[in-house]
C-alpha positions as a Markdown table, in Angstrom:
| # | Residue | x | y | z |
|---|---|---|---|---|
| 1 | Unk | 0.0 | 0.0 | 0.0 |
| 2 | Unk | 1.2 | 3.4 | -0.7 |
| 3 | Unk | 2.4 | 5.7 | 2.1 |
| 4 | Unk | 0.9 | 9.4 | 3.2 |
| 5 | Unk | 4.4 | 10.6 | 1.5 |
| 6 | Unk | 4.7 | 8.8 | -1.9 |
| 7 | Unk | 4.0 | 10.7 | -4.7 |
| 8 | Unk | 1.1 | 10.3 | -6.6 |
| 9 | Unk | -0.8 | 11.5 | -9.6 |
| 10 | Unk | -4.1 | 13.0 | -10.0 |
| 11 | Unk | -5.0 | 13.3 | -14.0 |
| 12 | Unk | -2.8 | 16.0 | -15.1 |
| 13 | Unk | -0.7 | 17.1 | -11.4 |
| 14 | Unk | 1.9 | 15.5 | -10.1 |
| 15 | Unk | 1.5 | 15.8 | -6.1 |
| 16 | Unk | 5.0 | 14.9 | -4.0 |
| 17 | Unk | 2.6 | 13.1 | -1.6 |
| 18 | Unk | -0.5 | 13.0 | -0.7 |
| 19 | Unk | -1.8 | 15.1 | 2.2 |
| 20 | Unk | -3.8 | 17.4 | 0.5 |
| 21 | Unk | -5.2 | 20.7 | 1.6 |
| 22 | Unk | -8.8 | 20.6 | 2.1 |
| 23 | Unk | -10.8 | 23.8 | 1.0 |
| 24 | Unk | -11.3 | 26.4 | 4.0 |
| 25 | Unk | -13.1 | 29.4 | 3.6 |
| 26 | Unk | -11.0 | 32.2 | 5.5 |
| 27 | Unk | -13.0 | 35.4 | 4.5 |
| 28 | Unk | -10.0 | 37.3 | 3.7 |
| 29 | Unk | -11.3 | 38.9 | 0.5 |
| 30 | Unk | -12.9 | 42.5 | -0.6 |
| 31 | Unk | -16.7 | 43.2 | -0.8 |
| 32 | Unk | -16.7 | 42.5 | -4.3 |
| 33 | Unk | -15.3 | 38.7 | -4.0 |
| 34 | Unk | -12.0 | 40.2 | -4.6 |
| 35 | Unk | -8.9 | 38.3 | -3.7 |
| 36 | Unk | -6.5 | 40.7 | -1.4 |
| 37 | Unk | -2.9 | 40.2 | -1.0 |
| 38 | Unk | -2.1 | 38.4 | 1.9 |
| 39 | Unk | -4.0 | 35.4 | 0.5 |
| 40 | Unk | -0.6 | 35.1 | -1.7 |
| 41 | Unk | 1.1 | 35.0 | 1.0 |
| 42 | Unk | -1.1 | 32.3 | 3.1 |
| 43 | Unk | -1.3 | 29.9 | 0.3 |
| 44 | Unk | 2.3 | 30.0 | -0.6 |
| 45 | Unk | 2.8 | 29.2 | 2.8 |
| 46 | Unk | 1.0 | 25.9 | 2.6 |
| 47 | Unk | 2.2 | 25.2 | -0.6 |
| 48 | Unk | 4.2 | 21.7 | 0.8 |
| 49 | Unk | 0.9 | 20.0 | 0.5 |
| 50 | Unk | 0.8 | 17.3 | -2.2 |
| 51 | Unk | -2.6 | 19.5 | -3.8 |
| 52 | Unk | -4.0 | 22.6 | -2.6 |
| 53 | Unk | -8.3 | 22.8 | -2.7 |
| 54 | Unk | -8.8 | 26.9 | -2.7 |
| 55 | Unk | -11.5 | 28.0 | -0.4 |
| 56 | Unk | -14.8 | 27.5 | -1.3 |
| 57 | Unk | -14.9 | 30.1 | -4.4 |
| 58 | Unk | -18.2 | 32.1 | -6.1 |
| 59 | Unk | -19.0 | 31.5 | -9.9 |
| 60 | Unk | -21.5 | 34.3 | -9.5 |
| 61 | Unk | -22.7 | 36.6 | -7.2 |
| 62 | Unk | -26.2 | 34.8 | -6.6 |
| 63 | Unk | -23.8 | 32.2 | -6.0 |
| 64 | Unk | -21.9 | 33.4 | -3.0 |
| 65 | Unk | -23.4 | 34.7 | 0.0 |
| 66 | Unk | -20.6 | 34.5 | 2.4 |
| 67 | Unk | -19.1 | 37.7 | 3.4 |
| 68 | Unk | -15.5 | 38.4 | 2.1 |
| 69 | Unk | -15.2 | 35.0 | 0.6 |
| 70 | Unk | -13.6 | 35.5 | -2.8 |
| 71 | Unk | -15.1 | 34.7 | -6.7 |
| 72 | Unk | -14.2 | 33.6 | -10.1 |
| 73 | Unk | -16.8 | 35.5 | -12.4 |
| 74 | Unk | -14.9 | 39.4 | -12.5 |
| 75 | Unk | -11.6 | 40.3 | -14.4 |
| 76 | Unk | -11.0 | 42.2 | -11.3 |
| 77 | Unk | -11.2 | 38.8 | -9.2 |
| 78 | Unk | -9.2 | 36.9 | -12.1 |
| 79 | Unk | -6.0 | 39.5 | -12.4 |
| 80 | Unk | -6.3 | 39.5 | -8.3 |
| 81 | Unk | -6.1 | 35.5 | -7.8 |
| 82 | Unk | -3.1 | 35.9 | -10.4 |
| 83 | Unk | -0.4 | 36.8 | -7.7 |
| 84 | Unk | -2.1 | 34.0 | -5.9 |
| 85 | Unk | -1.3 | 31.3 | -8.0 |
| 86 | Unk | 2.1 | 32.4 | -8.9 |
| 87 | Unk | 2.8 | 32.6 | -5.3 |
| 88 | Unk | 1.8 | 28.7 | -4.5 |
| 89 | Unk | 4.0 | 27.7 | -8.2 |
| 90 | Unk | 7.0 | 29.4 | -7.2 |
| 91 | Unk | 7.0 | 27.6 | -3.7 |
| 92 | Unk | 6.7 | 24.7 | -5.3 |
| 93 | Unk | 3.0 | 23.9 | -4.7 |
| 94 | Unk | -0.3 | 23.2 | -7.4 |
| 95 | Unk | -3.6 | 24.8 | -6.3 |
| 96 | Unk | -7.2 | 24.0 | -8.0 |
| 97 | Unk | -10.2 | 26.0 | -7.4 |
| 98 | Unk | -13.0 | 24.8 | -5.4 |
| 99 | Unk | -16.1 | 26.6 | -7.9 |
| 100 | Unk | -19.2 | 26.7 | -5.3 |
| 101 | Unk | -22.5 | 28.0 | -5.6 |
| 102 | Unk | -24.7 | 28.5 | -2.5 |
| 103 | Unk | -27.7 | 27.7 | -3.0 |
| 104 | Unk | -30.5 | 28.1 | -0.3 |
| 105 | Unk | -27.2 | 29.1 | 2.1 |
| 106 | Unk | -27.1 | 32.6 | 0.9 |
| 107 | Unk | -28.7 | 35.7 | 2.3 |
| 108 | Unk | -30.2 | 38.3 | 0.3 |
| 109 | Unk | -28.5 | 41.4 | 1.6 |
| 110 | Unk | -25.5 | 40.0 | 0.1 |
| 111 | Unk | -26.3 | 38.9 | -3.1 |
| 112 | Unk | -29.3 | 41.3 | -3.7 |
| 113 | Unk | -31.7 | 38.9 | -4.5 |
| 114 | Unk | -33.8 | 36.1 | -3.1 |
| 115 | Unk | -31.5 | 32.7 | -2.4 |
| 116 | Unk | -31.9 | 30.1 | -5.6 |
| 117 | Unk | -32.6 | 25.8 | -5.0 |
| 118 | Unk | -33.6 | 23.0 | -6.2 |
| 119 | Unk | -37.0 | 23.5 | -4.6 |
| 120 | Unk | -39.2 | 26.3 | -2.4 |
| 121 | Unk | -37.1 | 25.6 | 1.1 |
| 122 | Unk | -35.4 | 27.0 | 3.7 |
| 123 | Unk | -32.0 | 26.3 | 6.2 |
| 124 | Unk | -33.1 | 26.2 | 9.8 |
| 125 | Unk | -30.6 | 28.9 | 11.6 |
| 126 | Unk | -29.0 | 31.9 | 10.8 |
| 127 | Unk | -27.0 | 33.0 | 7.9 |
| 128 | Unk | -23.8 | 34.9 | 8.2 |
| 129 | Unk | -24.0 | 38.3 | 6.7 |
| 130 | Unk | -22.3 | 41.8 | 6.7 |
| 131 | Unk | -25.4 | 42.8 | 8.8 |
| 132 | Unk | -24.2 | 39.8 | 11.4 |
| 133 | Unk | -26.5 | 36.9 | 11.8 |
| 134 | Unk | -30.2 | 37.3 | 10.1 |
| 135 | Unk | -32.1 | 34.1 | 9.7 |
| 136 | Unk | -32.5 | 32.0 | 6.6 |
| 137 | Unk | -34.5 | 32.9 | 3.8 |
| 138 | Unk | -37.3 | 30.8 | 1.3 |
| 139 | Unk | -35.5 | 29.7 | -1.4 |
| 140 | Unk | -37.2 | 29.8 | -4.7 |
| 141 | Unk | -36.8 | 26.7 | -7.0 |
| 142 | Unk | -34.2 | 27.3 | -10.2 |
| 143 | Unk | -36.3 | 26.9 | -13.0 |
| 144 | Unk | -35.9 | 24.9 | -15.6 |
| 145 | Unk | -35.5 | 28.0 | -18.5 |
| 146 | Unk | -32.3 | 28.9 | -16.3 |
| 147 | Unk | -30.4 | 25.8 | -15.3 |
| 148 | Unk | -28.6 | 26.9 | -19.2 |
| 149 | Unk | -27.5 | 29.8 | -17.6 |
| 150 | Unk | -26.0 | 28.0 | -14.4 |
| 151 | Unk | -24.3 | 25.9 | -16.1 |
| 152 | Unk | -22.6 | 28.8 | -18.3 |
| 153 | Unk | -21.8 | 29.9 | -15.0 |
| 154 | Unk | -19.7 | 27.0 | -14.1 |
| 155 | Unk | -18.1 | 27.3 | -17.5 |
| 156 | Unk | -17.3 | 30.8 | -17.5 |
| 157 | Unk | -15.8 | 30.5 | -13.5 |
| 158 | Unk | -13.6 | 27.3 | -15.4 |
| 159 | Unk | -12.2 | 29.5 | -18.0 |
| 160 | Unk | -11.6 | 32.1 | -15.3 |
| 161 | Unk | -9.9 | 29.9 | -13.0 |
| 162 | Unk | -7.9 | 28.9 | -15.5 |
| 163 | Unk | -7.0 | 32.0 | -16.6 |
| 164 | Unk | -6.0 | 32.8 | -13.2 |
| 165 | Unk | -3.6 | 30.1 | -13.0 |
| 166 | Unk | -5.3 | 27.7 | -11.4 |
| 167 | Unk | -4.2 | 23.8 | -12.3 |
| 168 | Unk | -7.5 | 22.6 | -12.0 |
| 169 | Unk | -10.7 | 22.9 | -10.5 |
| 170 | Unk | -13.0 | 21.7 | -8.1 |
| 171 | Unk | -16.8 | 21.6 | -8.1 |
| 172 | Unk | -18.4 | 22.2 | -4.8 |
| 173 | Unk | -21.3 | 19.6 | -4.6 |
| 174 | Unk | -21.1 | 18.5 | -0.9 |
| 175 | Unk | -22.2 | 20.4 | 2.5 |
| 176 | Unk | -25.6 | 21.0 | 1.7 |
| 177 | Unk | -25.4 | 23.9 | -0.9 |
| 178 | Unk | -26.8 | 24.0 | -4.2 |
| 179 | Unk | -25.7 | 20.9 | -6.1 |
| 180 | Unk | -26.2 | 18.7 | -2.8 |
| 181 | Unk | -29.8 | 19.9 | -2.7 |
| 182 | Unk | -30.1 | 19.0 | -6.0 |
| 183 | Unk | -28.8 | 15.4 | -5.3 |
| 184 | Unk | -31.0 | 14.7 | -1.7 |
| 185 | Unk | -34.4 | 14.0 | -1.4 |
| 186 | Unk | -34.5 | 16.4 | 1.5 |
| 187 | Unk | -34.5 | 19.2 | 0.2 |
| 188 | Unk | -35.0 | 18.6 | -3.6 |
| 189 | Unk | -38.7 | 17.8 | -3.8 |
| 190 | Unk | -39.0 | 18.7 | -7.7 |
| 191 | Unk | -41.2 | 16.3 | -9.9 |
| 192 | Unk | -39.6 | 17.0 | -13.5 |
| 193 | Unk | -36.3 | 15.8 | -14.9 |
| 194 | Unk | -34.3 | 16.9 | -11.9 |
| 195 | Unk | -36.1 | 15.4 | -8.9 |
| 196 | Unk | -37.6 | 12.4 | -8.0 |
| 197 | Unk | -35.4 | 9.5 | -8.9 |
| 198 | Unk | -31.6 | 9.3 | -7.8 |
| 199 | Unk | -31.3 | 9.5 | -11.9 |
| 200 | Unk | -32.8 | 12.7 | -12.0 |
| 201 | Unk | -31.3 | 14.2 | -8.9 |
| 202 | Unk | -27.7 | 13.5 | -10.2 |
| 203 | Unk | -28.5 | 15.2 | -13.6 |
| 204 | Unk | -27.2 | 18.9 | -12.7 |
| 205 | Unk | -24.0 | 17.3 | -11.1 |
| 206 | Unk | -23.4 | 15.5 | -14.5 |
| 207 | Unk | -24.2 | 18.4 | -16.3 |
| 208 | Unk | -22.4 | 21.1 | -14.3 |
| 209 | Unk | -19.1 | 18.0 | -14.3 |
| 210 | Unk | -19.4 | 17.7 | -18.1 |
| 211 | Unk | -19.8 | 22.0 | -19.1 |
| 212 | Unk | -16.7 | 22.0 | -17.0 |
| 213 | Unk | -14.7 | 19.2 | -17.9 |
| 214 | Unk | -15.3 | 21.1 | -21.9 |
| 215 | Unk | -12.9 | 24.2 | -20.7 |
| 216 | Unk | -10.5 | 21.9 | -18.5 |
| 217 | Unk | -9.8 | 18.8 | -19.7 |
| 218 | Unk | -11.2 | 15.9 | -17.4 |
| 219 | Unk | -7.7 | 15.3 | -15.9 |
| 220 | Unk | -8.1 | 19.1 | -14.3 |
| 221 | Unk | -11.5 | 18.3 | -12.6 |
| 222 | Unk | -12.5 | 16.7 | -9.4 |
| 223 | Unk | -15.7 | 17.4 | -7.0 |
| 224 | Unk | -16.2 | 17.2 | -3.5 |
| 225 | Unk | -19.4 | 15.2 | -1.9 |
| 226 | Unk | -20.7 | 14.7 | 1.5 |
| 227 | Unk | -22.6 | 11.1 | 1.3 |
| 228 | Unk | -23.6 | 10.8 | 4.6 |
| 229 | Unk | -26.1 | 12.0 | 6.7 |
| 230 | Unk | -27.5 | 15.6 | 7.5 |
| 231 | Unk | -25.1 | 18.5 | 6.6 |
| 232 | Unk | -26.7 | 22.4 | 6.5 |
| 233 | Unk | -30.1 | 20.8 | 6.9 |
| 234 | Unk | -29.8 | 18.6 | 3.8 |
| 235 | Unk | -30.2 | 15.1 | 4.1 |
| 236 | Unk | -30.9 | 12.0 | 2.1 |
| 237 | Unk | -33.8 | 9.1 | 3.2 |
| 238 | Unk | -31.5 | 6.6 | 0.9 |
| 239 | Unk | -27.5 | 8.1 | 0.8 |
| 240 | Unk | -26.4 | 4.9 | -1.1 |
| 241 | Unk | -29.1 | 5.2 | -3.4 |
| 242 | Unk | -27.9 | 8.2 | -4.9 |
| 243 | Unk | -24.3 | 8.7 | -4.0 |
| 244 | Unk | -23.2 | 5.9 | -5.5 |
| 245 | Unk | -24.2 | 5.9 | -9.0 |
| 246 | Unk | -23.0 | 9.9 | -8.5 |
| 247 | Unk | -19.6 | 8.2 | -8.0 |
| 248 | Unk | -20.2 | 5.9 | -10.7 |
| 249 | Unk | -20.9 | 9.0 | -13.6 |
| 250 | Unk | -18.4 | 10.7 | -12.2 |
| 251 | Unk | -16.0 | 7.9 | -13.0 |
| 252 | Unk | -17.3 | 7.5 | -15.9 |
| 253 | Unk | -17.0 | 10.8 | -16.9 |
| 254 | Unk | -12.9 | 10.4 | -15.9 |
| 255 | Unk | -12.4 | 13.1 | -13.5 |
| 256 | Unk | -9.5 | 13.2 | -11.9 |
| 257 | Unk | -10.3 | 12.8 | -8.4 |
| 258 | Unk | -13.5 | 12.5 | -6.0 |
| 259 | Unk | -12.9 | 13.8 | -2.3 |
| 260 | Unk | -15.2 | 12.8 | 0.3 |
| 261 | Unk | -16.3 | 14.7 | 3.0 |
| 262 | Unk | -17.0 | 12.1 | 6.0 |
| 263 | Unk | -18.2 | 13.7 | 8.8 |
| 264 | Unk | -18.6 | 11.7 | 12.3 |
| 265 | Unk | -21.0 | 12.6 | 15.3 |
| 266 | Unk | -19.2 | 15.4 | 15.5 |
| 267 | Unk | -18.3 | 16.6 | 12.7 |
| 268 | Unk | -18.9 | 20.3 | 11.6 |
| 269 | Unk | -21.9 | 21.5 | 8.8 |
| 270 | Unk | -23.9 | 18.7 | 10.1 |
| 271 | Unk | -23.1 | 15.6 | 12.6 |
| 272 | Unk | -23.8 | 12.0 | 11.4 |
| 273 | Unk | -23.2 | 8.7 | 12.8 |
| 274 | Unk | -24.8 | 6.7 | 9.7 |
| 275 | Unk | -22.5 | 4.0 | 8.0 |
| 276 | Unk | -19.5 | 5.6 | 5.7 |
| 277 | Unk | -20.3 | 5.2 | 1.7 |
| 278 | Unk | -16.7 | 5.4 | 0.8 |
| 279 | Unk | -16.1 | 1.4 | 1.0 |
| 280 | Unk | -19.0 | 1.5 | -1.5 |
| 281 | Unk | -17.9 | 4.5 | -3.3 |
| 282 | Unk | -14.4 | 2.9 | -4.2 |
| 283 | Unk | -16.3 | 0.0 | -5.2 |
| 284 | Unk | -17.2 | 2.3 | -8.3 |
| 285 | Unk | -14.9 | 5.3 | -8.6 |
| 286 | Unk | -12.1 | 4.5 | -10.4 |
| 287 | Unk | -10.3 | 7.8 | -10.3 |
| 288 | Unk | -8.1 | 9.1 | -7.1 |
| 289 | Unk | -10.5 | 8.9 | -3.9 |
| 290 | Unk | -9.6 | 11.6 | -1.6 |
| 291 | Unk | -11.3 | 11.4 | 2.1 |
| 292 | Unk | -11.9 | 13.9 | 4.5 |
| 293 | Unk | -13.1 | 15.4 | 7.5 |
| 294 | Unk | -11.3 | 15.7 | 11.0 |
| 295 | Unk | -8.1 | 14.4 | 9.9 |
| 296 | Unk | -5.3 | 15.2 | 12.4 |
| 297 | Unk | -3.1 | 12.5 | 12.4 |
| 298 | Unk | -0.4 | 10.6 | 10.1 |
| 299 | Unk | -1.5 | 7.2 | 11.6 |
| 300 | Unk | -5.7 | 7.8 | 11.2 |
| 301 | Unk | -5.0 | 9.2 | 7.5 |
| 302 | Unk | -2.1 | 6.3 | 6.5 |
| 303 | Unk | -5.1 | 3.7 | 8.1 |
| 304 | Unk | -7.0 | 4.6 | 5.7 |
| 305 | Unk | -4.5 | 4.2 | 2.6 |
| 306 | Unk | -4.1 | 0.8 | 4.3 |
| 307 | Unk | -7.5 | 0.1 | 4.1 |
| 308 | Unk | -7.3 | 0.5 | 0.3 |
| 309 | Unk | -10.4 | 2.8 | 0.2 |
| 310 | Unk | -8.5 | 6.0 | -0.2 |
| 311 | Unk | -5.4 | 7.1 | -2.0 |
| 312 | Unk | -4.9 | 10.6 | -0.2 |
| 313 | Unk | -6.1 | 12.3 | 2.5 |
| 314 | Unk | -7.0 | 15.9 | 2.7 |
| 315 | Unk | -6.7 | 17.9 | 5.8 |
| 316 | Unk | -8.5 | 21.1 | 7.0 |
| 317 | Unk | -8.4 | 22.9 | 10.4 |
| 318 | Unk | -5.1 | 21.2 | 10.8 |
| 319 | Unk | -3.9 | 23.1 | 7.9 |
| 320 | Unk | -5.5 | 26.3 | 8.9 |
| 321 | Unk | -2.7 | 26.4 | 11.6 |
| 322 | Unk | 0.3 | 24.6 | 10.5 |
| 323 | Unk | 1.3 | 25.9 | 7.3 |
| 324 | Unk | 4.3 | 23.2 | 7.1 |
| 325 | Unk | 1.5 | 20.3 | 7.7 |
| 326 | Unk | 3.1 | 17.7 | 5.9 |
| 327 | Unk | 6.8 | 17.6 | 7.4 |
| 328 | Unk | 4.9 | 18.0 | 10.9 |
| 329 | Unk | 3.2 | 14.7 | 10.1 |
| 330 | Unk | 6.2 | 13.2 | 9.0 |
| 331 | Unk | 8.4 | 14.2 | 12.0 |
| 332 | Unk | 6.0 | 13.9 | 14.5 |
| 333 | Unk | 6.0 | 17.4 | 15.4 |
| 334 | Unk | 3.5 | 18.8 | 17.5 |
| 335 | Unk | 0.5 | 20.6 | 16.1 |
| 336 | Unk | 0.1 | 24.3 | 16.7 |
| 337 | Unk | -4.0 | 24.6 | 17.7 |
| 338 | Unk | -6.3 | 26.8 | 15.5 |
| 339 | Unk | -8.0 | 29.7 | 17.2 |
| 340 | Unk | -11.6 | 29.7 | 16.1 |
| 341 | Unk | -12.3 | 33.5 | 16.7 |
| 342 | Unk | -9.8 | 34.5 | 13.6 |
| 343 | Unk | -11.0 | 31.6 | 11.2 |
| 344 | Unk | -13.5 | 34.3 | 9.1 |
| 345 | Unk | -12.1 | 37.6 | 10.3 |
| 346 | Unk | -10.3 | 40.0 | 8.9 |
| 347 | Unk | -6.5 | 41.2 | 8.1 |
| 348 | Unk | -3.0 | 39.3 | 9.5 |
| 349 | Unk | -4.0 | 37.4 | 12.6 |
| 350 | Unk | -4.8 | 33.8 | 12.7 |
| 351 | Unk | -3.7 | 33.4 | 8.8 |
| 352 | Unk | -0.4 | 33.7 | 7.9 |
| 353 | Unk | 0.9 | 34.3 | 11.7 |
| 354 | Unk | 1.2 | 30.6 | 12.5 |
| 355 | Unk | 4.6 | 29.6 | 13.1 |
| 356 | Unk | 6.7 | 26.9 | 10.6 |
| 357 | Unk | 8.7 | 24.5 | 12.5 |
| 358 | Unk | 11.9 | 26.6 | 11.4 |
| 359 | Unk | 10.2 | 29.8 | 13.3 |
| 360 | Unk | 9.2 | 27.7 | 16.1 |
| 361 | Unk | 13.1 | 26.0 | 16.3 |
| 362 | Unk | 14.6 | 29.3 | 16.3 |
């Protein structure tokens, strides 16, 4: 079995190993979804991870509801990820871009208009906003005239991204925003070719996976799922039912890797204790099967390459504070801790101030 530090290849990038960076939205950018400097600087920091996943990322401004979180539809947003990229190359690293739309999560004093989803529902709770907490708002269902203009949406944040310099992307179908509430029965309760059977609820995801994989090439696409159990309100009466032959297209379609987002009881954007897919999932998935979610350890993550069911491991709040994750792991170093108050707030602190090993050694 391979190790947690062999190289390995997914489609058209070459990672050194395979502790990947799991997406984590930071809040760091403008008002307009523009990327600001010092988000150079915190990527390029984290740039020894076999694949960085950007932070969840807009394809359009009914899209992205969560303030100062940056997008991929403006030339402002595409010149401004520019130093970005270049920063994580010339350190050595390869970034994709995780391409995310909303869904029922958004708020409409950020976007400016009422929250879009596969059906008339709402998220129990409160939405972040620049107003601070306001609760969740009706979503209206997408219509049928204007899932064309979603997906050119997808395709134009692609071309963007790659235009950027971004070596890939990823499409954002997990953690109960608009894709997953296409794919659950929870909250997609639509009786024409999108809802209703598993068959029909997978259609956007195949459709959204192939408009993209036109612009990058399927060896620069991947997509994130979270098949199991409740996450933002969204849940599935069957998860194998539909996650599965989602894997299965997806394979089929040749992307170049699938990362799972496995949650347990507790686990953030919803807590689950059903029975993990990802045994099932690798049954079917042919492509490089990334798991996730609470991953701090070498031993827990090289268990599960053991195991055979994945091939890398993608790591989040652990990566949020030690931006020299993977020789940490390798050395047994200990683990600086994450300070919750600075994960979505402004400026410097609790983003690129965590200390390397050298800093710490010093």
């Amino acid at each position: 079995m391979p190790n947690l530090f062999d190289p390995v290849t997914i489609g058209a990038i070459q990672a050194p190993n395979r502790i990947l960076m799991a997406p984590l939205t930071r809040g760091r950018a403008d008002r307009d979804a523009v990327p600001t400097p010092i988000m150079a600087q915190y990527y390029a920091q984290r740039a020894s991870a076999g694949l960085i996943i950007s932070e969840a990322t807009g394809i359009s401004r009914e899209g992205l509801g969560w303030p100062f979180a940056p997008g991929l539809w403006s030339d402002a947003q595409v010149a401004a990820w520019q130093p970005v990229t270049k920063a994580v190359h010339e350190a050595g690293g390869r970034i994709v871009a995780q391409l995310w739309h909303m869904g029922r999560q958004v708020h409409s004093s950020v976007t400016g208009g009422q929250p879009v989803s596969s059906s008339a529902t709402a998220t129990a709770g409160q939405a972040h906003t620049y107003e601070g907490k306001k609760d969740f708002e009706t979503a209206r269902p997408l219509e049928l005239n204007e899932i064309p203009r979603l997906l050119d949406d997808y395709e134009l944040a692609t071309r963007n991204a790659l235009a950027a310099g971004f070596d890939g992307v990823q499409i954002h179908a997990a953690n109960g925003y608009l894709i997953d509430e296409f794919l659950r029965d929870g909250a997609n309760h639509r009786e024409d070719a999108y809802g209703g059977s598993p068959e029909n609820r997978i259609r956007l995801l195949r459709e959204v996976a192939e408009r993209v994989i036109s612009v990058a090439g399927a060896d620069r696409v991947s997509v994130r799922l979270s098949p199991n159990g409740d996450s933002q309100g969204v849940d599935d009466s069957d998860p194998a039912s539909v996650f599965v032959p989602a894997a299965k297209a997806l394979s089929d379609l040749g992307i170049a890797f699938l990362e799972l987002r496995e949650p347990g009881p507790d686990g953030t954007f919803g807590k689950t204790d059903v029975p993990k897919l990802s045994p099932e999932i690798r049954k079917v998935f042919t492509g490089v099967l990334v798991l996730n979610s609470d991953y701090t350890t070498a031993d827990e993550a090289q268990a599960k390459l053991d195991e055979g069911v994945a091939d890398a491991i993608s790591f989040g709040r652990t990566f949020l504070a030690n931006p020299d994750l993977p020789e940490r792991l390798r050395t047994g170093a200990p683990l600086n801790q994450d300070d919750m108050k600075t994960w979505y707030s402004q400026g410097p602190e609790g983003y690129i101030d965590y200390p390397a090993l050298e800093t710490v050694d010093a």
